[in-house]
Short mmCIF file of C-alpha atoms and ligand atoms in Angstrom, two decimals:
data_model
loop_
_atom_site.label_atom_id
_atom_site.label_comp_id
_atom_site.label_asym_id
_atom_site.label_seq_id
_atom_site.Cartn_x
_atom_site.Cartn_y
_atom_site.Cartn_z
CA MET A 21 39.12 -33.69 63.69
CA SER A 22 38.23 -37.31 62.69
CA ARG A 23 36.00 -38.65 59.84
CA THR A 24 33.18 -41.09 60.53
CA TYR A 25 30.69 -42.91 58.12
CA ILE A 26 28.01 -44.29 60.07
CA THR A 27 25.34 -46.76 58.80
CA VAL A 28 22.49 -48.70 59.83
CA ALA A 29 21.18 -51.93 58.45
CA ILE A 30 18.61 -51.44 55.46
CA PRO A 31 15.52 -53.42 56.40
CA TYR A 32 13.52 -55.53 54.05
CA VAL A 33 10.13 -53.58 53.44
CA ASN A 34 7.50 -56.43 53.32
CA ALA A 35 5.52 -54.91 56.08
CA ARG A 36 5.45 -51.76 58.24
CA PRO A 37 8.47 -50.53 60.57
CA HIS A 38 8.25 -52.01 64.01
CA VAL A 39 9.81 -50.54 67.20
CA GLY A 40 12.71 -52.70 67.28
CA TYR A 41 14.04 -50.98 64.18
CA ALA A 42 13.46 -47.51 65.71
CA LEU A 43 16.04 -48.67 68.55
CA GLU A 44 18.69 -49.18 65.83
CA LEU A 45 18.01 -45.89 64.22
CA VAL A 46 18.12 -44.06 67.40
CA GLN A 47 21.12 -45.71 68.76
CA ALA A 48 22.96 -44.75 65.62
CA ASP A 49 21.56 -41.34 65.28
CA VAL A 50 22.90 -40.59 69.07
CA LEU A 51 26.30 -41.55 67.84
CA ALA A 52 26.00 -39.34 64.78
CA ARG A 53 24.91 -36.39 66.68
CA HIS A 54 27.42 -36.66 69.37
CA LEU A 55 30.38 -36.98 67.16
CA ARG A 56 29.17 -33.96 65.12
CA ALA A 57 28.87 -32.04 68.28
CA ARG A 58 32.24 -32.79 69.28
CA GLY A 59 33.43 -31.51 65.79
CA ASP A 60 34.00 -34.55 63.98
CA GLU A 61 33.28 -34.73 60.31
CA VAL A 62 30.08 -37.31 60.22
CA ARG A 63 28.16 -39.02 57.22
CA PHE A 64 25.08 -41.02 58.30
CA LEU A 65 23.22 -43.21 55.89
CA GLY A 66 19.95 -45.05 56.00
CA GLY A 67 17.97 -46.99 53.57
CA THR A 68 15.75 -50.08 52.65
CA ASP A 69 16.46 -53.34 51.17
CA ASP A 70 13.95 -53.65 48.40
CA HIS A 71 15.15 -56.81 46.71
CA ALA A 72 14.47 -59.25 49.27
CA LEU A 73 12.43 -62.20 48.10
CA LYS A 74 10.20 -61.80 51.29
CA ASN A 75 9.04 -58.43 49.62
CA VAL A 76 8.43 -60.39 46.37
CA LEU A 77 6.28 -62.89 48.15
CA GLY A 78 4.50 -60.11 50.20
CA ALA A 79 3.79 -58.20 46.85
CA GLU A 80 2.28 -61.48 45.70
CA ALA A 81 0.01 -62.09 48.89
CA ALA A 82 -1.17 -58.25 48.65
CA GLY A 83 -1.94 -58.77 44.76
CA LEU A 84 0.74 -56.18 43.84
CA ALA A 85 3.70 -55.57 41.56
CA PRO A 86 6.70 -56.00 43.67
CA GLN A 87 7.85 -52.20 42.65
CA GLU A 88 4.50 -50.99 43.66
CA PHE A 89 4.57 -52.85 47.04
CA VAL A 90 7.98 -51.78 48.22
CA ASP A 91 7.35 -48.30 47.36
CA ARG A 92 4.43 -48.34 49.54
CA ASN A 93 5.94 -50.02 52.62
CA ALA A 94 9.61 -48.17 52.16
CA ALA A 95 7.86 -44.80 52.44
CA ALA A 96 6.75 -45.77 56.15
CA PHE A 97 10.36 -46.49 56.82
CA GLU A 98 11.87 -43.45 55.22
CA ALA A 99 8.98 -41.45 57.25
CA LEU A 100 10.80 -42.67 60.34
CA ARG A 101 13.40 -40.12 59.85
CA GLY A 102 10.95 -37.51 60.70
CA VAL A 103 9.07 -39.28 63.17
CA LEU A 104 12.26 -40.09 65.21
CA ASP A 105 14.18 -37.23 64.54
CA ILE A 106 16.94 -39.05 62.82
CA SER A 107 19.75 -36.92 61.42
CA PHE A 108 20.50 -38.83 57.92
CA ASP A 109 22.71 -37.35 55.48
CA ASP A 110 21.59 -39.95 52.97
CA PHE A 111 19.08 -42.44 52.45
CA ILE A 112 19.16 -45.27 49.83
CA ARG A 113 16.49 -47.46 48.46
CA THR A 114 18.13 -50.42 46.32
CA SER A 115 15.20 -50.60 44.04
CA ARG A 116 14.96 -47.05 43.24
CA ASP A 117 18.37 -45.40 43.63
CA PRO A 118 20.43 -45.19 40.22
CA ARG A 119 23.63 -45.27 42.36
CA HIS A 120 22.96 -49.02 43.56
CA PRO A 121 22.98 -51.35 40.57
CA PRO A 122 26.02 -50.01 39.11
CA GLY A 123 27.73 -50.19 42.58
CA VAL A 124 26.58 -53.68 43.21
CA GLU A 125 27.67 -54.88 39.82
CA ARG A 126 31.40 -53.35 40.26
CA LEU A 127 31.45 -55.00 43.40
CA TRP A 128 30.67 -58.66 41.78
CA ARG A 129 33.24 -57.74 39.05
CA ALA A 130 36.04 -56.87 41.43
CA CYS A 131 35.52 -60.33 43.19
CA ALA A 132 35.05 -62.12 39.80
CA ALA A 133 38.50 -60.75 38.74
CA ARG A 134 39.84 -62.09 42.05
CA GLY A 135 38.72 -65.41 40.78
CA ASP A 136 36.20 -65.84 43.92
CA PHE A 137 33.20 -67.04 41.93
CA TYR A 138 32.41 -70.72 40.76
CA ARG A 139 29.10 -72.41 39.41
CA GLN A 140 27.68 -75.26 41.56
CA TRP A 141 24.71 -77.41 41.90
CA TYR A 142 23.49 -76.75 45.60
CA GLU A 143 20.52 -78.25 47.54
CA GLY A 144 19.78 -76.95 50.99
CA GLU A 145 17.37 -75.54 53.44
CA TYR A 146 16.31 -71.96 52.80
CA CYS A 147 14.62 -69.64 55.41
CA VAL A 148 13.02 -66.85 53.24
CA GLY A 149 12.47 -64.80 56.29
CA CYS A 150 16.17 -64.89 56.78
CA GLU A 151 17.02 -64.91 53.03
CA GLN A 152 19.69 -67.82 54.08
CA PHE A 153 20.66 -71.37 53.88
CA TYR A 154 20.99 -73.16 57.04
CA ALA A 155 23.01 -76.22 57.85
CA PRO A 156 20.85 -79.28 59.07
CA ALA A 157 22.74 -78.77 62.57
CA ASP A 158 21.79 -75.17 62.73
CA LEU A 159 18.00 -75.79 62.43
CA ALA A 160 16.07 -75.89 65.82
CA ASP A 161 13.66 -78.85 65.61
CA GLY A 162 13.83 -78.71 61.93
CA LEU A 163 12.84 -75.16 61.85
CA CYS A 164 14.57 -71.81 61.25
CA PRO A 165 16.14 -70.85 64.59
CA GLU A 166 15.29 -67.19 63.99
CA HIS A 167 11.80 -67.42 63.00
CA HIS A 168 10.86 -70.82 64.07
CA THR A 169 8.99 -71.69 60.68
CA PRO A 170 9.64 -74.26 58.17
CA THR A 171 12.44 -74.07 55.83
CA GLU A 172 12.16 -74.75 52.30
CA THR A 173 14.44 -77.09 50.35
CA VAL A 174 16.08 -75.40 47.33
CA ALA A 175 17.98 -77.23 44.82
CA GLU A 176 19.46 -75.26 41.86
CA GLU A 177 22.74 -74.51 40.12
CA ASN A 178 24.08 -71.02 41.84
CA TRP A 179 27.15 -68.92 41.55
CA PHE A 180 29.27 -69.51 44.77
CA PHE A 181 31.56 -67.12 46.57
CA ARG A 182 35.01 -68.45 47.98
CA LEU A 183 34.21 -67.13 51.41
CA SER A 184 36.54 -69.95 52.88
CA ARG A 185 39.43 -68.05 51.41
CA TYR A 186 39.04 -65.21 53.71
CA ARG A 187 38.67 -66.79 57.16
CA ASP A 188 42.19 -66.23 58.31
CA ALA A 189 42.09 -62.62 57.43
CA ILE A 190 38.85 -61.94 59.03
CA VAL A 191 40.04 -63.76 62.19
CA ASP A 192 43.35 -61.60 62.08
CA ALA A 193 41.40 -58.31 61.60
CA ILE A 194 39.07 -58.94 64.33
CA GLU A 195 42.13 -60.26 66.91
CA ARG A 196 44.19 -57.16 65.95
CA GLY A 197 41.18 -54.84 66.74
CA GLU A 198 40.96 -53.56 63.34
CA LEU A 199 37.54 -54.81 62.87
CA ALA A 200 36.01 -54.19 66.36
CA ILE A 201 32.78 -55.81 67.14
CA VAL A 202 31.07 -54.37 70.12
CA PRO A 203 30.16 -55.56 72.75
CA ASP A 204 32.84 -58.25 73.42
CA GLY A 205 30.15 -61.10 73.64
CA TYR A 206 29.29 -60.73 70.11
CA ARG A 207 33.12 -60.53 69.18
CA ASN A 208 33.36 -63.97 70.84
CA GLU A 209 30.35 -65.28 68.97
CA VAL A 210 31.99 -64.18 65.70
CA LEU A 211 35.43 -65.63 66.61
CA ALA A 212 33.89 -69.12 67.89
CA PHE A 213 31.79 -69.13 64.63
CA LEU A 214 34.96 -68.60 62.26
CA ALA A 215 37.13 -71.04 64.37
CA GLY A 216 34.57 -73.94 63.22
CA GLY A 217 35.84 -73.04 59.52
CA LEU A 218 33.84 -71.57 56.76
CA ASP A 219 32.22 -72.84 53.83
CA ASP A 220 31.74 -71.18 50.50
CA ILE A 221 28.22 -69.54 50.14
CA SER A 222 25.77 -69.36 47.19
CA VAL A 223 25.54 -65.75 46.15
CA SER A 224 22.81 -66.08 43.29
CA ARG A 225 19.62 -67.63 42.48
CA SER A 226 17.76 -68.53 39.63
CA ASN A 227 15.37 -65.89 38.01
CA ALA A 228 12.50 -68.16 38.49
CA ARG A 229 12.91 -68.43 42.05
CA ALA A 230 13.77 -64.51 42.34
CA ARG A 231 10.46 -64.17 40.41
CA GLY A 232 12.68 -61.80 38.09
CA TRP A 233 13.26 -59.33 40.90
CA GLY A 234 16.78 -57.98 42.05
CA ILE A 235 20.02 -57.27 40.07
CA PRO A 236 20.98 -59.72 37.30
CA VAL A 237 24.24 -61.48 37.88
CA PRO A 238 26.85 -59.69 35.35
CA ASP A 239 27.20 -61.75 32.27
CA ASP A 240 24.72 -64.29 33.05
CA PRO A 241 21.12 -63.32 32.60
CA THR A 242 19.94 -66.53 34.07
CA GLN A 243 20.58 -65.69 37.64
CA ARG A 244 20.06 -62.67 39.99
CA ILE A 245 22.48 -61.71 42.87
CA TYR A 246 21.69 -62.94 46.27
CA VAL A 247 19.72 -60.30 48.14
CA TRP A 248 22.39 -60.21 50.88
CA TRP A 249 24.97 -59.36 48.53
CA ASP A 250 22.92 -56.59 46.97
CA ALA A 251 21.96 -55.14 50.37
CA LEU A 252 25.18 -55.17 51.98
CA GLY A 253 26.54 -53.57 49.06
CA ASN A 254 24.39 -50.35 49.93
CA TYR A 255 26.89 -49.07 52.32
CA ILE A 256 29.36 -48.36 49.48
CA THR A 257 26.99 -47.99 46.61
CA ALA A 258 25.41 -44.94 48.46
CA LEU A 259 29.14 -43.54 48.34
CA ASP A 260 29.15 -43.62 44.53
CA TYR A 261 31.15 -46.80 44.58
CA GLY A 262 29.63 -47.86 41.26
CA THR A 263 31.03 -44.73 39.48
CA ASP A 264 34.41 -44.44 41.46
CA ALA A 265 33.48 -40.95 42.40
CA ALA A 266 35.20 -38.80 45.06
CA ARG A 267 32.71 -39.49 47.74
CA PHE A 268 33.89 -43.26 47.94
CA ASP A 269 37.56 -42.09 48.58
CA GLU A 270 36.23 -39.51 51.12
CA TRP A 271 33.80 -41.54 52.95
CA TRP A 272 34.93 -45.02 52.66
CA ARG A 273 38.71 -45.52 51.99
CA GLY A 274 39.43 -41.94 53.50
CA ALA A 275 37.23 -42.51 56.77
CA ASP A 276 39.04 -42.87 60.02
CA ASP A 277 35.77 -44.81 61.05
CA ARG A 278 33.51 -46.96 59.25
CA VAL A 279 30.68 -47.86 61.59
CA HIS A 280 27.84 -50.31 61.02
CA VAL A 281 25.09 -50.27 63.62
CA ILE A 282 23.20 -53.60 63.46
CA GLY A 283 20.91 -56.02 65.27
CA LYS A 284 22.22 -59.13 66.74
CA GLY A 285 20.50 -61.40 64.23
CA ILE A 286 22.50 -60.21 61.18
CA LEU A 287 26.02 -60.28 62.90
CA ARG A 288 27.50 -62.88 60.59
CA PHE A 289 26.33 -61.15 57.66
CA HIS A 290 28.28 -58.04 58.60
CA ALA A 291 31.14 -59.40 60.70
CA VAL A 292 31.93 -62.21 58.04
CA TYR A 293 30.51 -62.02 54.60
CA TRP A 294 30.67 -58.25 54.24
CA PRO A 295 34.45 -58.31 55.46
CA ALA A 296 35.09 -61.15 53.07
CA ILE A 297 33.52 -59.37 50.02
CA LEU A 298 35.42 -56.01 50.89
CA LEU A 299 38.72 -58.08 51.20
CA SER A 300 38.00 -59.83 47.66
CA ALA A 301 37.28 -56.55 46.09
CA GLY A 302 40.37 -54.96 47.69
CA GLU A 303 38.44 -52.52 49.80
CA PRO A 304 39.10 -51.52 53.54
CA LEU A 305 37.00 -53.24 56.09
CA PRO A 306 34.56 -51.32 58.58
CA THR A 307 36.31 -50.33 61.69
CA LYS A 308 33.66 -50.87 64.07
CA ILE A 309 30.31 -53.02 64.07
CA LEU A 310 27.92 -51.90 66.82
CA VAL A 311 25.57 -54.86 67.80
CA HIS A 312 22.32 -53.96 69.64
CA PRO A 313 20.10 -56.59 71.33
CA TYR A 314 16.17 -57.26 70.28
CA LEU A 315 13.53 -55.70 71.94
CA THR A 316 10.63 -58.05 73.12
CA ALA A 317 7.18 -57.49 74.32
CA GLY A 318 5.65 -59.39 76.97
CA GLY A 319 8.96 -61.70 76.63
CA GLU A 320 8.15 -62.22 72.36
CA LYS A 321 10.50 -61.11 70.04
CA LEU A 322 9.27 -57.91 68.04
CA SER A 323 9.30 -58.68 64.33
CA LYS A 324 7.53 -57.60 61.08
CA SER A 325 7.06 -61.58 60.24
CA ARG A 326 5.73 -62.77 63.67
CA GLY A 327 2.88 -60.62 64.35
CA ALA A 328 4.24 -59.00 67.63
CA THR A 329 4.49 -55.50 66.41
CA ALA A 330 4.56 -52.03 67.64
CA ASP A 331 4.56 -49.30 65.10
CA PRO A 332 7.19 -46.42 66.06
CA ALA A 333 4.75 -43.79 64.64
CA ASP A 334 1.92 -44.88 66.67
CA VAL A 335 4.26 -45.08 69.85
CA VAL A 336 5.63 -41.52 68.88
CA ALA A 337 1.93 -40.04 68.47
CA ASP A 338 1.22 -41.37 71.81
CA VAL A 339 4.24 -40.24 73.97
CA GLY A 340 6.33 -38.07 71.53
CA THR A 341 9.96 -38.74 69.89
CA ASP A 342 11.97 -37.91 72.83
CA ALA A 343 10.34 -40.07 75.19
CA LEU A 344 10.92 -43.03 73.14
CA ARG A 345 14.60 -42.04 72.18
CA TRP A 346 15.22 -41.64 76.07
CA TRP A 347 13.94 -44.95 76.90
CA PHE A 348 15.88 -46.67 73.96
CA THR A 349 19.24 -44.75 75.27
CA ARG A 350 18.50 -45.29 79.09
CA ASP A 351 17.12 -48.53 79.41
CA VAL A 352 18.20 -50.83 76.88
CA PRO A 353 21.04 -52.96 78.15
CA ARG A 354 24.09 -53.55 75.86
CA ALA A 355 23.72 -57.24 75.17
CA ALA A 356 20.33 -58.66 76.87
CA ASP A 357 17.16 -58.17 75.25
CA ALA A 358 14.70 -55.22 76.67
CA ASP A 359 10.96 -55.65 77.29
CA PHE A 360 9.24 -52.81 75.44
CA SER A 361 6.08 -51.35 76.60
CA VAL A 362 4.55 -47.82 76.20
CA GLU A 363 4.19 -47.78 79.87
CA ARG A 364 7.84 -48.31 80.59
CA VAL A 365 8.61 -45.35 78.20
CA ILE A 366 5.98 -42.98 79.83
CA ALA A 367 7.38 -43.73 83.38
CA ARG A 368 11.13 -43.13 82.34
CA ALA A 369 10.24 -39.88 80.55
CA ASP A 370 8.19 -38.57 83.51
CA GLU A 371 10.80 -39.53 86.17
CA ASP A 372 13.99 -38.31 84.20
CA LEU A 373 12.81 -35.81 81.48
CA ALA A 374 9.78 -34.00 83.17
CA HIS A 375 10.85 -34.24 86.80
CA GLY A 376 14.70 -34.32 86.53
CA VAL A 377 15.52 -32.07 83.67
CA GLY A 378 12.29 -30.46 83.07
CA ASN A 379 12.18 -29.14 86.73
CA LEU A 380 15.92 -28.33 87.08
CA VAL A 381 15.75 -25.89 83.84
CA HIS A 382 12.58 -24.47 85.36
CA ARG A 383 14.00 -24.09 88.92
CA VAL A 384 16.93 -22.17 87.70
CA THR A 385 15.41 -19.89 85.22
CA THR A 386 12.48 -19.27 87.79
CA MET A 387 15.16 -18.23 90.33
CA VAL A 388 16.89 -15.91 87.81
CA HIS A 389 13.48 -14.18 87.32
CA ARG A 390 12.52 -13.92 90.86
CA LEU A 391 15.94 -12.88 92.33
CA ALA A 392 17.59 -11.07 89.38
CA ASP A 393 14.91 -9.67 87.27
CA GLY A 394 15.50 -12.40 84.79
CA ILE A 395 18.80 -10.94 83.96
CA ALA A 396 21.16 -14.03 83.48
CA PRO A 397 24.59 -13.67 85.38
CA PRO A 398 27.71 -14.60 83.64
CA SER A 399 27.72 -18.40 83.19
CA ARG A 400 30.67 -19.80 85.78
CA THR A 401 32.55 -22.92 84.66
CA VAL A 402 32.17 -25.89 87.25
CA ASP A 403 35.44 -27.77 87.93
CA HIS A 404 34.38 -30.95 86.97
CA ASP A 405 32.71 -30.21 83.66
CA ASP A 406 35.51 -31.54 81.46
CA THR A 407 35.51 -34.85 83.72
CA THR A 408 31.92 -35.25 82.87
CA ARG A 409 32.15 -34.50 79.19
CA ALA A 410 35.05 -37.07 79.01
CA GLU A 411 32.96 -39.71 80.52
CA PHE A 412 30.02 -39.09 78.52
CA ASP A 413 32.04 -39.06 75.34
CA ALA A 414 33.92 -42.28 76.28
CA SER A 415 30.63 -44.14 76.96
CA ILE A 416 29.09 -43.13 73.68
CA ARG A 417 32.19 -43.95 71.60
CA ALA A 418 32.24 -47.34 73.43
CA TYR A 419 28.65 -47.84 72.53
CA ASP A 420 27.62 -47.76 76.26
CA TYR A 421 24.66 -45.91 76.12
CA ARG A 422 23.41 -46.55 79.68
CA ARG A 423 26.81 -45.49 81.16
CA ALA A 424 26.56 -42.11 79.15
CA VAL A 425 22.97 -41.56 80.44
CA ALA A 426 24.10 -42.38 83.99
CA ALA A 427 26.52 -39.45 83.65
CA VAL A 428 23.94 -37.05 82.50
CA ARG A 429 21.57 -38.33 85.47
CA SER A 430 24.29 -37.64 88.04
CA GLU A 431 24.79 -34.07 86.59
CA VAL A 432 21.11 -33.44 87.01
CA ASP A 433 21.12 -34.82 90.47
CA ALA A 434 24.45 -32.75 91.40
CA ALA A 435 22.72 -29.50 89.87
CA ASN A 436 19.58 -29.91 92.01
CA ARG A 437 21.98 -30.61 95.10
CA ALA A 438 23.83 -27.41 94.46
CA VAL A 439 20.44 -25.35 94.42
CA GLU A 440 19.84 -26.84 97.76
CA GLU A 441 23.52 -26.29 99.09
CA SER A 442 23.84 -22.68 97.68
CA ARG A 443 20.27 -21.63 98.55
CA PRO A 444 20.26 -18.37 96.35
CA TRP A 445 16.93 -17.21 97.78
CA THR A 446 18.92 -16.44 101.00
CA LEU A 447 21.50 -14.16 99.46
CA PRO A 448 21.24 -10.52 99.26
CA ARG A 449 19.67 -9.05 96.03
CA GLY A 450 22.23 -7.74 93.56
CA SER A 451 25.06 -9.27 95.69
CA VAL A 452 27.99 -10.68 93.96
CA ALA A 453 27.45 -13.93 96.09
CA LEU A 454 24.01 -14.22 94.25
CA ALA A 455 25.26 -13.62 90.82
CA ALA A 456 27.84 -16.33 91.53
CA ALA A 457 25.50 -18.94 92.65
CA LEU A 458 23.07 -18.32 89.82
CA GLY A 459 25.90 -18.19 87.66
CA GLU A 460 26.83 -21.68 88.58
CA LEU A 461 23.48 -23.24 88.41
CA LEU A 462 22.97 -21.91 85.11
CA ALA A 463 26.36 -23.66 84.03
CA ARG A 464 25.33 -26.72 85.48
CA ALA A 465 21.98 -26.61 83.50
CA ARG A 466 23.59 -25.61 80.30
CA LEU A 467 25.98 -28.72 80.93
CA VAL A 468 23.15 -31.18 81.20
CA VAL A 469 21.44 -29.55 77.93
CA GLU A 470 24.69 -30.06 76.29
CA LEU A 471 24.86 -33.45 77.05
CA LEU A 472 21.32 -34.46 76.44
CA ASP A 473 21.38 -32.79 72.99
CA PRO A 474 22.22 -36.06 70.93
CA ILE A 475 19.91 -38.25 73.07
CA VAL A 476 16.85 -35.97 73.05
CA PRO A 477 17.12 -33.19 70.70
CA GLY A 478 13.85 -31.84 70.89
CA VAL A 479 13.96 -31.52 74.95
CA ALA A 480 17.60 -30.21 74.49
CA CYS A 481 16.54 -27.51 72.02
CA ARG A 482 13.73 -26.02 74.03
CA ALA A 483 15.81 -26.30 77.31
CA ALA A 484 18.66 -24.36 75.35
CA ALA A 485 16.30 -21.83 74.31
CA ALA A 486 14.97 -21.38 78.13
CA LEU A 487 18.74 -20.73 79.19
CA THR A 488 19.60 -18.48 76.26
CA PRO A 489 19.20 -14.55 77.46
CA ASP A 490 17.97 -12.15 74.60
CA ALA A 491 19.83 -9.07 73.54
CA ALA A 492 19.29 -7.25 76.75
CA GLY A 493 20.69 -10.05 78.69
CA ARG A 494 17.27 -11.35 79.91
CA LEU A 495 16.06 -15.09 80.06
CA PRO A 496 12.87 -16.04 78.61
CA SER A 497 9.62 -16.38 80.82
CA PRO A 498 9.93 -19.71 82.57
CA THR A 499 7.45 -22.25 81.15
CA PRO A 500 7.12 -25.87 81.85
CA LEU A 501 9.52 -27.47 79.38
CA VAL A 502 8.56 -31.41 79.66
CA PRO A 503 5.03 -32.03 80.14
CA LEU A 504 4.19 -35.10 82.27
CA LEU A 505 2.60 -38.06 80.20
CA GLN A 506 1.14 -40.10 82.98
CA GLY A 507 -2.74 -39.64 82.76
CA ALA A 508 -2.32 -37.34 79.77
ZN1 LIG B 15 14.46 -67.40 59.26
#
């Protein structure tokens, strides 16, 4: 049995969530649910990044105090847990959680004790949307390459972190596979970035520019800690790093896998800055960084700050949680952006969940009722079950969800073919042959349901109930499992 700690990025809460963030939550949740079902120990963390400068600017625009503003928006992010059926074990809000400030402060002091900070006057181009400085060469026609908006020239004295000191150690960790970055294209991107050398980074800002929001720099009340330092720290402050409690030993130092699920836009922060901070503090690195692409709508990036948004709560109100979870898992490629539309989600749900899985379960349970008075014969193990399970397991662990879904879909097809081949309705009532045929079909349907469980837990739960006999050995009366969405 292994122990896995899984996190998602904590989003800044300057607006309501969009469906691109829902993708990340669902992908991480599928992994967490799958590993738990396989008997692993799992701890799964979510949260919100409350200290971003963007939040302060959003609050100013809304005429609210920062705390009131972030509380209001963070509630919509936290509610996604229910909306999307996310199995978080813990949720941290950086401005509200008493575990967070002492943990960030401890992390800072650990790096300070290494001699990794110095003060320096700095002038550079800053994108508030990204919360980062850009070198002139990284700008796209003078604009932020991520947001396509003008940057702001910032000049002030800051604390700098000796990022450059950790370049070789990070390259080593990535090349030796101790820090896996998946898929490979993103690993190569990080290695190429590191090959160009690393500059030290500014990790604080003046109180004036921070508007007094965020965590003060220990022993320097004139500065606030850079929001990315603060936000990345959540992965360990939520494990009581600040008080060095047993949970940190158990779930960070003692985990077999420390997995961060993130979007491609914040790869550098997780694959370079965060490992450097941990190396400086003398703590273990993450073992895996799983990187997902972006969703687009009509080819445009979905983004809170760029207008093209789809609120996951609205989408789920239309199509249901499982339809959205299914589309994310089935159709979003590993490394290329996917174009989101409610129509696509509906088409896939109808094709695979209603017609594929729903019909299979309905068909099998109906036959048990018509041909065997509803009494479920003993489930018969099908030879290739373990091969299918192994393929599914390997695909999920490799963060290749489309391959995992392909294994489920071929299992649905195989079960439907088995119905046609065994033709149970032609077999004599009460015969051993009929019991064997129905037993095999039940086993096949149950395998499909088992595999579906981490992906579409609602559908899987209803299907499992439909396939579970009561104390008298009788299956529930067949009812349609997954309603069609088209035209609903
Ligand atoms: Zn930007």
